[in-house]
mmCIF file of C-alpha atoms and ligand atoms in Angstrom:
data_model
loop_
_atom_site.group_PDB
_atom_site.id
_atom_site.type_symbol
_atom_site.label_atom_id
_atom_site.label_comp_id
_atom_site.label_asym_id
_atom_site.label_seq_id
_atom_site.Cartn_x
_atom_site.Cartn_y
_atom_site.Cartn_z
ATOM 1 C CA VAL A 1 52.327 17.941 75.250
ATOM 2 C CA GLY A 2 52.655 14.186 74.909
ATOM 3 C CA ARG A 3 49.375 13.168 73.385
ATOM 4 C CA PHE A 4 48.209 15.144 70.413
ATOM 5 C CA LYS A 5 46.236 14.565 67.235
ATOM 6 C CA ILE A 6 47.135 15.478 63.704
ATOM 7 C CA ILE A 7 44.710 17.139 61.333
ATOM 8 C CA GLU A 8 46.487 16.496 58.056
ATOM 9 C CA SER A 9 45.662 19.216 55.564
ATOM 10 C CA THR A 10 47.765 18.327 52.515
ATOM 11 C CA LEU A 11 44.514 17.843 50.620
ATOM 12 C CA ARG A 12 43.113 21.229 51.724
ATOM 13 C CA GLU A 13 45.795 23.739 52.779
ATOM 14 C CA GLY A 14 48.230 21.845 50.530
ATOM 15 C CA GLU A 15 45.968 22.351 47.543
ATOM 16 C CA GLN A 16 46.500 26.092 48.106
ATOM 17 C CA PHE A 17 50.235 25.623 47.415
ATOM 18 C CA ALA A 18 51.268 27.445 44.243
ATOM 19 C CA ASN A 19 52.300 24.256 42.414
ATOM 20 C CA ALA A 20 49.503 21.980 43.571
ATOM 21 C CA TYR A 21 47.086 20.347 41.210
ATOM 22 C CA PHE A 22 45.685 17.072 42.518
ATOM 23 C CA ASP A 23 43.566 14.970 40.205
ATOM 24 C CA THR A 24 41.188 12.448 41.778
ATOM 25 C CA GLU A 25 43.618 9.560 41.510
ATOM 26 C CA THR A 26 46.410 11.558 43.158
ATOM 27 C CA LYS A 27 44.124 12.705 45.970
ATOM 28 C CA ILE A 28 43.141 9.111 46.648
ATOM 29 C CA LYS A 29 46.768 7.964 46.672
ATOM 30 C CA ILE A 30 47.721 10.738 49.084
ATOM 31 C CA ALA A 31 44.703 10.076 51.322
ATOM 32 C CA LYS A 32 45.581 6.373 51.530
ATOM 33 C CA ALA A 33 49.234 7.126 52.276
ATOM 34 C CA LEU A 34 48.281 9.589 55.016
ATOM 35 C CA ASP A 35 45.909 7.052 56.500
ATOM 36 C CA ASP A 36 48.558 4.365 56.396
ATOM 37 C CA PHE A 37 51.033 6.704 58.093
ATOM 38 C CA GLY A 38 48.517 7.014 60.914
ATOM 39 C CA VAL A 39 47.222 10.577 60.894
ATOM 40 C CA ASP A 40 44.072 11.084 62.945
ATOM 41 C CA TYR A 41 42.189 13.304 60.508
ATOM 42 C CA ILE A 42 42.419 14.096 56.816
ATOM 43 C CA GLU A 43 41.096 17.518 55.880
ATOM 44 C CA LEU A 44 39.783 18.072 52.358
ATOM 45 C CA THR A 45 39.092 21.135 50.250
ATOM 46 C CA SER A 46 35.588 22.515 50.576
ATOM 47 C CA PRO A 47 33.034 20.767 48.363
ATOM 48 C CA ALA A 48 31.657 24.251 47.734
ATOM 49 C CA ALA A 49 34.898 25.199 45.963
ATOM 50 C CA SER A 50 34.083 23.340 42.747
ATOM 51 C CA GLU A 51 32.018 20.461 41.431
ATOM 52 C CA GLN A 52 35.073 18.208 41.114
ATOM 53 C CA SER A 53 36.158 19.066 44.663
ATOM 54 C CA ARG A 54 32.743 17.903 45.847
ATOM 55 C CA ARG A 55 32.974 14.625 43.920
ATOM 56 C CA ASP A 56 36.527 13.978 45.150
ATOM 57 C CA CYS A 57 35.395 14.585 48.709
ATOM 58 C CA GLU A 58 32.664 11.976 48.303
ATOM 59 C CA ALA A 59 35.083 9.528 46.718
ATOM 60 C CA ILE A 60 37.559 9.832 49.605
ATOM 61 C CA CYS A 61 34.780 9.376 52.166
ATOM 62 C CA LYS A 62 33.902 6.100 50.461
ATOM 63 C CA LEU A 63 37.420 4.664 50.829
ATOM 64 C CA GLY A 64 36.670 3.497 54.365
ATOM 65 C CA LEU A 65 39.901 4.835 55.832
ATOM 66 C CA LYS A 66 40.746 4.635 59.534
ATOM 67 C CA ALA A 67 41.384 8.391 59.648
ATOM 68 C CA LYS A 68 38.376 10.625 60.100
ATOM 69 C CA ILE A 69 37.563 12.701 57.051
ATOM 70 C CA LEU A 70 36.937 16.404 57.443
ATOM 71 C CA THR A 71 36.159 19.114 55.018
ATOM 72 C CA HIS A 72 36.930 22.766 55.495
ATOM 73 C CA VAL A 73 34.179 25.321 54.898
ATOM 74 C CA ARG A 74 33.415 28.978 55.382
ATOM 75 C CA CYS A 75 31.105 29.801 58.270
ATOM 76 C CA ASP A 76 28.055 29.901 56.038
ATOM 77 C CA MET A 77 24.891 27.786 55.985
ATOM 78 C CA ARG A 78 25.055 27.285 52.225
ATOM 79 C CA ASP A 79 28.547 25.742 52.446
ATOM 80 C CA ALA A 80 27.631 23.685 55.498
ATOM 81 C CA LYS A 81 24.597 22.227 53.710
ATOM 82 C CA ILE A 82 26.683 21.086 50.742
ATOM 83 C CA ALA A 83 29.370 19.654 53.025
ATOM 84 C CA VAL A 84 27.148 17.545 55.284
ATOM 85 C CA GLU A 85 25.871 15.659 52.234
ATOM 86 C CA THR A 86 29.332 14.409 51.164
ATOM 87 C CA GLY A 87 29.738 11.677 53.766
ATOM 88 C CA VAL A 88 32.436 13.386 55.837
ATOM 89 C CA ASP A 89 32.852 12.705 59.550
ATOM 90 C CA GLY A 90 33.117 16.361 60.389
ATOM 91 C CA LEU A 91 33.416 19.950 59.288
ATOM 92 C CA ASP A 92 36.133 22.463 60.021
ATOM 93 C CA VAL A 93 34.351 25.798 59.933
ATOM 94 C CA VAL A 94 36.331 29.013 59.610
ATOM 95 C CA ILE A 95 35.730 32.748 59.531
ATOM 96 C CA GLY A 96 38.069 35.736 59.649
ATOM 97 C CA THR A 97 37.942 37.669 62.906
ATOM 98 C CA SER A 98 40.759 40.210 62.592
ATOM 99 C CA SER A 99 39.813 43.743 61.644
ATOM 100 C CA PHE A 100 41.866 43.248 58.445
ATOM 101 C CA LEU A 101 39.656 40.409 57.328
ATOM 102 C CA ARG A 102 36.419 41.785 58.720
ATOM 103 C CA GLU A 103 36.905 45.075 56.900
ATOM 104 C CA HIS A 104 38.680 43.952 53.732
ATOM 105 C CA SER A 105 37.411 40.412 53.199
ATOM 106 C CA HIS A 106 33.897 39.450 54.282
ATOM 107 C CA GLY A 107 32.723 42.740 55.851
ATOM 108 C CA LYS A 108 30.842 41.182 58.799
ATOM 109 C CA ASP A 109 30.861 42.391 62.419
ATOM 110 C CA MET A 110 31.434 40.242 65.511
ATOM 111 C CA ALA A 111 27.731 40.027 66.441
ATOM 112 C CA TYR A 112 26.921 38.644 62.986
ATOM 113 C CA ILE A 113 29.872 36.227 63.190
ATOM 114 C CA GLU A 114 28.702 34.860 66.536
ATOM 115 C CA LYS A 115 25.099 34.448 65.438
ATOM 116 C CA THR A 116 26.059 32.690 62.203
ATOM 117 C CA ALA A 117 28.651 30.514 63.951
ATOM 118 C CA ILE A 118 26.083 29.223 66.425
ATOM 119 C CA GLU A 119 23.558 28.559 63.682
ATOM 120 C CA VAL A 120 26.094 26.662 61.549
ATOM 121 C CA ILE A 121 27.455 24.671 64.515
ATOM 122 C CA GLU A 122 23.995 23.652 65.665
ATOM 123 C CA TYR A 123 23.058 22.604 62.157
ATOM 124 C CA ILE A 124 26.190 20.425 61.753
ATOM 125 C CA LYS A 125 25.663 18.849 65.153
ATOM 126 C CA SER A 126 22.036 18.114 64.295
ATOM 127 C CA LYS A 127 23.385 16.021 61.399
ATOM 128 C CA GLY A 128 25.454 13.994 63.877
ATOM 129 C CA LEU A 129 28.787 15.286 62.596
ATOM 130 C CA GLU A 130 31.848 16.586 64.364
ATOM 131 C CA VAL A 131 32.391 20.343 64.166
ATOM 132 C CA ARG A 132 35.296 22.658 64.738
ATOM 133 C CA PHE A 133 35.004 26.426 64.739
ATOM 134 C CA SER A 134 38.077 28.495 63.972
ATOM 135 C CA SER A 135 38.938 32.139 63.631
ATOM 136 C CA GLU A 136 41.173 33.032 60.717
ATOM 137 C CA ASP A 137 43.972 35.466 61.595
ATOM 138 C CA SER A 138 43.495 34.863 65.326
ATOM 139 C CA PHE A 139 46.688 36.649 66.330
ATOM 140 C CA ARG A 140 45.607 39.950 64.817
ATOM 141 C CA SER A 141 42.096 39.693 66.248
ATOM 142 C CA ASP A 142 40.881 41.535 69.316
ATOM 143 C CA LEU A 143 41.496 39.221 72.285
ATOM 144 C CA VAL A 144 38.299 40.113 74.143
ATOM 145 C CA ASP A 145 36.189 39.610 70.989
ATOM 146 C CA LEU A 146 37.925 36.342 70.257
ATOM 147 C CA LEU A 147 37.484 34.871 73.720
ATOM 148 C CA SER A 148 33.820 35.811 73.958
ATOM 149 C CA LEU A 149 33.206 34.238 70.544
ATOM 150 C CA TYR A 150 34.943 31.016 71.587
ATOM 151 C CA ARG A 151 33.065 30.970 74.882
ATOM 152 C CA ALA A 152 29.788 31.254 72.985
ATOM 153 C CA VAL A 153 30.569 28.400 70.578
ATOM 154 C CA ASP A 154 31.901 26.235 73.411
ATOM 155 C CA LYS A 155 28.545 26.675 75.168
ATOM 156 C CA VAL A 156 26.625 25.300 72.187
ATOM 157 C CA GLY A 157 28.832 22.222 72.200
ATOM 158 C CA VAL A 158 31.375 22.722 69.427
ATOM 159 C CA HIS A 159 33.881 19.821 69.464
ATOM 160 C CA ARG A 160 36.966 21.960 68.896
ATOM 161 C CA VAL A 161 37.854 25.574 68.568
ATOM 162 C CA GLY A 162 40.721 26.545 66.314
ATOM 163 C CA ILE A 163 43.439 29.167 66.503
ATOM 164 C CA ALA A 164 44.942 30.036 63.131
ATOM 165 C CA ASP A 165 48.070 32.076 62.501
ATOM 166 C CA THR A 166 46.967 32.785 58.976
ATOM 167 C CA VAL A 167 49.760 35.223 58.145
ATOM 168 C CA GLY A 168 52.565 33.509 60.080
ATOM 169 C CA CYS A 169 53.151 36.472 62.365
ATOM 170 C CA ALA A 170 52.973 34.776 65.766
ATOM 171 C CA SER A 171 56.019 34.011 67.914
ATOM 172 C CA PRO A 172 56.166 30.883 70.089
ATOM 173 C CA ARG A 173 55.631 32.903 73.261
ATOM 174 C CA GLN A 174 52.584 34.655 71.824
ATOM 175 C CA VAL A 175 51.199 31.272 70.850
ATOM 176 C CA TYR A 176 51.772 29.906 74.324
ATOM 177 C CA ASP A 177 50.024 32.885 75.905
ATOM 178 C CA LEU A 178 46.982 32.829 73.637
ATOM 179 C CA VAL A 179 46.437 29.069 73.831
ATOM 180 C CA ARG A 180 46.966 29.130 77.600
ATOM 181 C CA THR A 181 44.373 31.875 77.979
ATOM 182 C CA LEU A 182 41.946 30.058 75.701
ATOM 183 C CA ARG A 183 42.493 26.830 77.661
ATOM 184 C CA GLY A 184 41.069 28.617 80.691
ATOM 185 C CA VAL A 185 38.003 29.812 78.778
ATOM 186 C CA VAL A 186 36.726 26.780 76.850
ATOM 187 C CA SER A 187 36.325 23.149 77.813
ATOM 188 C CA CYS A 188 36.367 21.714 74.279
ATOM 189 C CA ASP A 189 39.493 20.600 72.382
ATOM 190 C CA ILE A 190 41.814 23.197 70.859
ATOM 191 C CA GLU A 191 43.158 22.903 67.329
ATOM 192 C CA THR A 192 45.944 25.113 65.989
ATOM 193 C CA HIS A 193 47.140 26.078 62.534
ATOM 194 C CA PHE A 194 50.432 27.852 61.889
ATOM 195 C CA HIS A 195 51.804 29.383 58.718
ATOM 196 C CA ASP A 196 55.564 29.486 58.277
ATOM 197 C CA ASP A 197 56.196 32.993 56.921
ATOM 198 C CA THR A 198 58.600 33.780 59.766
ATOM 199 C CA GLY A 199 59.923 30.247 60.188
ATOM 200 C CA CYS A 200 58.070 29.497 63.439
ATOM 201 C CA SER A 201 55.504 26.920 62.324
ATOM 202 C CA ILE A 202 57.009 23.922 64.111
ATOM 203 C CA ALA A 203 58.017 25.852 67.225
ATOM 204 C CA ASN A 204 54.564 27.412 67.377
ATOM 205 C CA ALA A 205 52.864 24.027 67.117
ATOM 206 C CA TYR A 206 55.063 22.759 69.926
ATOM 207 C CA CYS A 207 54.289 25.753 72.159
ATOM 208 C CA ALA A 208 50.587 25.338 71.438
ATOM 209 C CA LEU A 209 50.796 21.763 72.725
ATOM 210 C CA GLU A 210 52.709 22.911 75.788
ATOM 211 C CA ALA A 211 49.913 25.386 76.478
ATOM 212 C CA GLY A 212 47.149 22.787 76.193
ATOM 213 C CA ALA A 213 46.268 22.501 72.502
ATOM 214 C CA THR A 214 45.085 19.031 71.486
ATOM 215 C CA HIS A 215 45.189 19.066 67.669
ATOM 216 C CA ILE A 216 47.826 20.321 65.226
ATOM 217 C CA ASP A 217 47.258 21.060 61.543
ATOM 218 C CA THR A 218 50.018 19.867 59.224
ATOM 219 C CA SER A 219 50.714 19.235 55.582
ATOM 220 C CA VAL A 220 53.292 16.997 53.962
ATOM 221 C CA LEU A 221 56.491 19.019 53.435
ATOM 222 C CA GLY A 222 54.506 21.972 54.800
ATOM 223 C CA ILE A 223 52.906 22.813 51.462
ATOM 224 C CA GLY A 224 50.198 25.449 51.575
ATOM 225 C CA GLU A 225 49.347 29.058 50.861
ATOM 226 C CA ARG A 226 52.571 31.136 50.354
ATOM 227 C CA ASN A 227 55.434 29.187 51.990
ATOM 228 C CA GLY A 228 53.024 26.901 53.793
ATOM 229 C CA ILE A 229 52.337 25.571 57.301
ATOM 230 C CA THR A 230 53.750 23.211 59.953
ATOM 231 C CA PRO A 231 55.231 20.278 58.031
ATOM 232 C CA LEU A 232 54.152 16.786 59.110
ATOM 233 C CA GLY A 233 57.746 15.494 59.063
ATOM 234 C CA GLY A 234 59.106 18.459 61.004
ATOM 235 C CA LEU A 235 56.416 18.020 63.638
ATOM 236 C CA MET A 236 57.291 14.318 63.870
ATOM 237 C CA ALA A 237 60.960 15.226 64.363
ATOM 238 C CA ARG A 238 60.075 17.641 67.157
ATOM 239 C CA MET A 239 57.591 15.318 68.858
ATOM 240 C CA VAL A 240 59.533 12.059 68.627
ATOM 241 C CA VAL A 241 62.170 13.732 70.787
ATOM 242 C CA THR A 242 59.560 14.987 73.253
ATOM 243 C CA SER A 243 57.288 11.912 73.394
ATOM 244 C CA PRO A 244 59.159 9.001 71.796
ATOM 245 C CA GLU A 245 56.824 6.223 72.902
ATOM 246 C CA TYR A 246 53.632 7.941 71.868
ATOM 247 C CA VAL A 247 54.928 9.068 68.491
ATOM 248 C CA LYS A 248 56.654 5.795 67.586
ATOM 249 C CA GLY A 249 53.660 3.782 68.752
ATOM 250 C CA LYS A 250 51.145 5.809 66.801
ATOM 251 C CA TYR A 251 52.725 6.826 63.518
ATOM 252 C CA LYS A 252 54.508 4.684 60.939
ATOM 253 C CA LEU A 253 57.612 6.825 60.884
ATOM 254 C CA HIS A 254 59.391 4.532 58.434
ATOM 255 C CA LYS A 255 56.763 5.519 55.852
ATOM 256 C CA LEU A 256 57.498 9.232 56.137
ATOM 257 C CA LYS A 257 59.982 9.417 53.284
ATOM 258 C CA GLU A 258 57.704 7.534 50.918
ATOM 259 C CA LEU A 259 54.815 9.839 51.812
ATOM 260 C CA GLU A 260 56.930 12.939 51.264
ATOM 261 C CA ASP A 261 58.263 11.604 47.970
ATOM 262 C CA LEU A 262 54.706 10.957 46.799
ATOM 263 C CA VAL A 263 53.619 14.516 47.568
ATOM 264 C CA ALA A 264 56.858 16.075 46.283
ATOM 265 C CA GLU A 265 56.362 14.327 42.972
ATOM 266 C CA ALA A 266 52.689 15.293 42.795
ATOM 267 C CA VAL A 267 53.517 18.988 43.179
ATOM 268 C CA GLU A 268 56.809 18.826 41.280
ATOM 269 C CA ILE A 269 59.212 19.959 43.965
ATOM 270 C CA ASN A 270 62.361 18.524 45.541
ATOM 271 C CA THR A 271 62.642 17.830 49.239
ATOM 272 C CA PRO A 272 64.744 20.713 50.623
ATOM 273 C CA PHE A 273 68.318 19.791 51.643
ATOM 274 C CA ASN A 274 67.648 20.954 55.191
ATOM 275 C CA ASN A 275 64.312 19.205 55.626
ATOM 276 C CA PRO A 276 64.003 17.580 59.050
ATOM 277 C CA ILE A 277 64.629 13.807 58.819
ATOM 278 C CA THR A 278 64.510 13.435 55.036
ATOM 279 C CA GLY A 279 66.757 16.237 53.774
ATOM 280 C CA PHE A 280 69.555 14.440 51.906
ATOM 281 C CA CYS A 281 72.162 15.357 54.523
ATOM 282 C CA ALA A 282 69.974 15.106 57.645
ATOM 283 C CA PHE A 283 72.077 12.178 58.919
ATOM 284 C CA THR A 284 75.419 12.966 57.291
ATOM 285 C CA HIS A 285 78.368 13.608 59.596
ATOM 286 C CA LYS A 286 81.378 15.283 58.127
ATOM 287 C CA ALA A 287 84.025 16.843 60.371
ATOM 288 C CA GLY A 288 86.604 14.414 61.749
ATOM 289 C CA ILE A 289 85.675 15.154 65.347
ATOM 290 C CA HIS A 290 81.993 14.457 64.669
ATOM 291 C CA ALA A 291 82.694 11.338 62.644
ATOM 292 C CA LYS A 292 84.890 9.818 65.334
ATOM 293 C CA ALA A 293 82.306 10.375 68.061
ATOM 294 C CA ILE A 294 79.396 9.202 65.904
ATOM 295 C CA LEU A 295 81.244 5.988 65.114
ATOM 296 C CA ASN A 296 81.757 5.412 68.823
ATOM 297 C CA ASN A 297 78.227 6.293 69.826
ATOM 298 C CA PRO A 298 75.653 7.886 67.491
ATOM 299 C CA SER A 299 73.946 9.760 70.323
ATOM 300 C CA THR A 300 76.946 12.063 70.573
ATOM 301 C CA TYR A 301 75.858 14.080 67.561
ATOM 302 C CA GLU A 302 72.364 12.787 66.748
ATOM 303 C CA ILE A 303 69.139 13.592 68.563
ATOM 304 C CA LEU A 304 67.093 11.577 66.053
ATOM 305 C CA ASN A 305 67.829 7.960 65.237
ATOM 306 C CA PRO A 306 67.703 7.452 61.459
ATOM 307 C CA ALA A 307 66.676 3.825 61.986
ATOM 308 C CA ASP A 308 63.369 5.035 63.486
ATOM 309 C CA PHE A 309 62.555 6.416 60.040
ATOM 310 C CA GLY A 310 63.946 3.496 58.067
ATOM 311 C CA LEU A 311 66.948 5.621 57.093
ATOM 312 C CA THR A 312 70.681 5.255 57.603
ATOM 313 C CA ARG A 313 73.376 7.627 58.745
ATOM 314 C CA TYR A 314 76.276 8.482 56.546
ATOM 315 C CA VAL A 315 79.778 9.280 57.721
ATOM 316 C CA HIS A 316 81.534 11.480 55.207
ATOM 317 C CA PHE A 317 85.082 10.376 54.418
ATOM 318 C CA ALA A 318 86.017 12.401 51.361
ATOM 319 C CA SER A 319 86.878 15.932 52.426
ATOM 320 C CA ARG A 320 89.710 18.008 53.870
ATOM 321 C CA LEU A 321 87.918 17.766 57.230
ATOM 322 C CA THR A 322 87.967 13.966 57.235
ATOM 323 C CA GLY A 323 89.632 12.184 60.143
ATOM 324 C CA TRP A 324 91.193 8.748 60.172
ATOM 325 C CA ASN A 325 88.362 7.108 62.131
ATOM 326 C CA ALA A 326 85.939 7.702 59.268
ATOM 327 C CA VAL A 327 88.478 6.334 56.801
ATOM 328 C CA LYS A 328 89.029 3.300 58.999
ATOM 329 C CA THR A 329 85.313 2.550 58.842
ATOM 330 C CA ARG A 330 85.334 2.990 55.090
ATOM 331 C CA VAL A 331 88.295 0.663 54.770
ATOM 332 C CA GLY A 332 86.266 -1.933 56.641
ATOM 333 C CA GLN A 333 83.216 -1.338 54.409
ATOM 334 C CA LEU A 334 85.412 -1.952 51.376
ATOM 335 C CA GLY A 335 86.490 -5.240 52.941
ATOM 336 C CA LEU A 336 90.136 -4.220 53.230
ATOM 337 C CA GLU A 337 92.530 -4.633 56.110
ATOM 338 C CA MET A 338 94.981 -2.007 57.318
ATOM 339 C CA THR A 339 96.765 -1.131 60.519
ATOM 340 C CA ASP A 340 95.850 2.165 62.199
ATOM 341 C CA ASP A 341 99.128 3.657 61.034
ATOM 342 C CA GLN A 342 98.343 2.698 57.462
ATOM 343 C CA VAL A 343 94.833 4.193 57.768
ATOM 344 C CA LYS A 344 96.393 7.415 59.042
ATOM 345 C CA GLU A 345 98.741 7.446 56.080
ATOM 346 C CA VAL A 346 95.995 6.984 53.525
ATOM 347 C CA THR A 347 93.866 9.591 55.323
ATOM 348 C CA ALA A 348 96.674 12.087 54.767
ATOM 349 C CA LYS A 349 96.557 11.306 51.046
ATOM 350 C CA ILE A 350 92.783 11.833 50.896
ATOM 351 C CA LYS A 351 93.101 15.147 52.745
ATOM 352 C CA ALA A 352 95.921 16.291 50.499
ATOM 353 C CA LEU A 353 93.826 15.758 47.375
ATOM 354 C CA ALA A 354 90.751 17.304 49.020
ATOM 355 C CA ASP A 355 92.821 20.405 49.747
ATOM 356 C CA VAL A 356 93.282 20.862 46.019
ATOM 357 C CA ARG A 357 89.765 20.160 44.794
ATOM 358 C CA PRO A 358 86.401 18.822 45.982
ATOM 359 C CA ILE A 359 86.549 15.038 45.848
ATOM 360 C CA ALA A 360 83.877 12.424 45.377
ATOM 361 C CA ILE A 361 83.358 9.159 47.226
ATOM 362 C CA ASP A 362 84.850 7.376 44.238
ATOM 363 C CA ASP A 363 88.017 9.484 44.451
ATOM 364 C CA ALA A 364 88.499 8.641 48.105
ATOM 365 C CA ASP A 365 87.721 4.983 47.461
ATOM 366 C CA SER A 366 90.276 4.720 44.710
ATOM 367 C CA ILE A 367 92.934 6.376 46.859
ATOM 368 C CA ILE A 368 92.169 3.791 49.552
ATOM 369 C CA ARG A 369 92.189 0.913 47.092
ATOM 370 C CA SER A 370 95.430 1.798 45.364
ATOM 371 C CA PHE A 371 97.125 2.486 48.698
ATOM 372 C CA HIS A 372 96.006 -0.949 49.846
ATOM 373 C CA LEU A 373 97.234 -2.586 46.658
ATOM 374 C CA ASN A 374 100.642 -0.978 47.040
ATOM 375 C CA LEU A 375 100.929 -2.322 50.565
ATOM 376 C CA HIS A 376 100.864 -5.836 49.206
ATOM 377 C CA GLU A 377 102.468 -5.505 45.816
ATOM 378 C CA GLY A 378 104.857 -2.675 46.558
ATOM 379 C CA PRO A 379 105.043 0.444 44.431
ATOM 380 C CA ILE A 380 105.043 -0.222 40.694
HETATM 381 C C1 HCA B 401 43.151 30.405 54.780
HETATM 382 C C2 HCA B 401 42.403 29.662 55.848
HETATM 383 C C3 HCA B 401 43.258 28.975 56.850
HETATM 384 C C4 HCA B 401 42.275 28.304 57.806
HETATM 385 C C5 HCA B 401 42.852 27.721 59.038
HETATM 386 C C6 HCA B 401 41.849 27.032 59.904
HETATM 387 C C7 HCA B 401 44.148 29.970 57.623
HETATM 388 O O1 HCA B 401 43.473 31.546 54.994
HETATM 389 O O2 HCA B 401 43.380 29.816 53.709
HETATM 390 O O3 HCA B 401 40.825 26.591 59.418
HETATM 391 O O4 HCA B 401 42.133 26.915 61.093
HETATM 392 O O5 HCA B 401 45.366 29.877 57.519
HETATM 393 O O6 HCA B 401 43.586 30.832 58.291
HETATM 394 O O7 HCA B 401 44.099 28.026 56.240
HETATM 395 CU CU1 CU B 402 46.144 28.208 56.439
#
């Protein structure tokens, strides 16, 4: 589980997000930010998709980034031929294997898929590039068909095989079982790709790693087709708890917020309130009991340390749930001095007002300030 690689697909899967339109300059900015963050691979839209996509792919290859550059193509010689000329380090090749996609999308049978896959893989390898072969809609594909296809591509030396939960139907246990089974069948690396339709994309990525997967596909904020895929930040949150040294040593976690802000702005969305790590209240503690414990020792109610991400925690002190420990801290932040009994008294005033209406930080601050003033000057 500990060591894993990220295939960052904001510039491929993310371009399939409803709001996404990335001009060349934006793509370059995002690619540089991803590289700086430390992702292992950056996956780009197929150069066969459009002429501009092809040019952008070439431009990003020329940036000389540390991350390896991949492009994502259909399992088709025509696409592969265009892609190998762009300067990428490797190709992610994909074809639908479920009966849904075989019958309603490309119309090919498994024998044809296997023959074409081998031809395309051998061609890409002959050009000295890295190649991954993946089945779209893996979880609704016939298991026996799938495993014999993967065995065949493993034999011809594919670098990675991919499992894709294209429709977001898989549960963590199903993921574990399929990846575990596949682990026993192929010797190459295993990449996984999870859509979030049923809210399992992070859990599924984690279970895939537990079962022996080596590479996880992500996008910034999870943007992608429909409601998207495993978000980079959410995966970081999960994995920094599991493998703190590896994750902190490898990725510049303090750059996460900047990276997310860049992408959020590019696709004109706000970071969701409940986003792991960067949601506005991800490190806000409110109830009196929580606040007291957090002020004593943050580990009581925090599994992530905001400082690891260059962020700070916030102890709420302006609600009817507020306790006097939070107010005491605020009094200190305001540079005022009060005895504990006085803090308790002013806390009661804050709570009394907060019982009548929602109050802002400024309201609570001015209650504290005028209470403090009265202590010294006496009531007017
Ligand atoms: C799609 C393709 C894909 C490919 C995943 C992969 C999927 O349907 O747009 O290459 O592993 O979700 O199946 O994103
Ligand atoms: Cu996808």
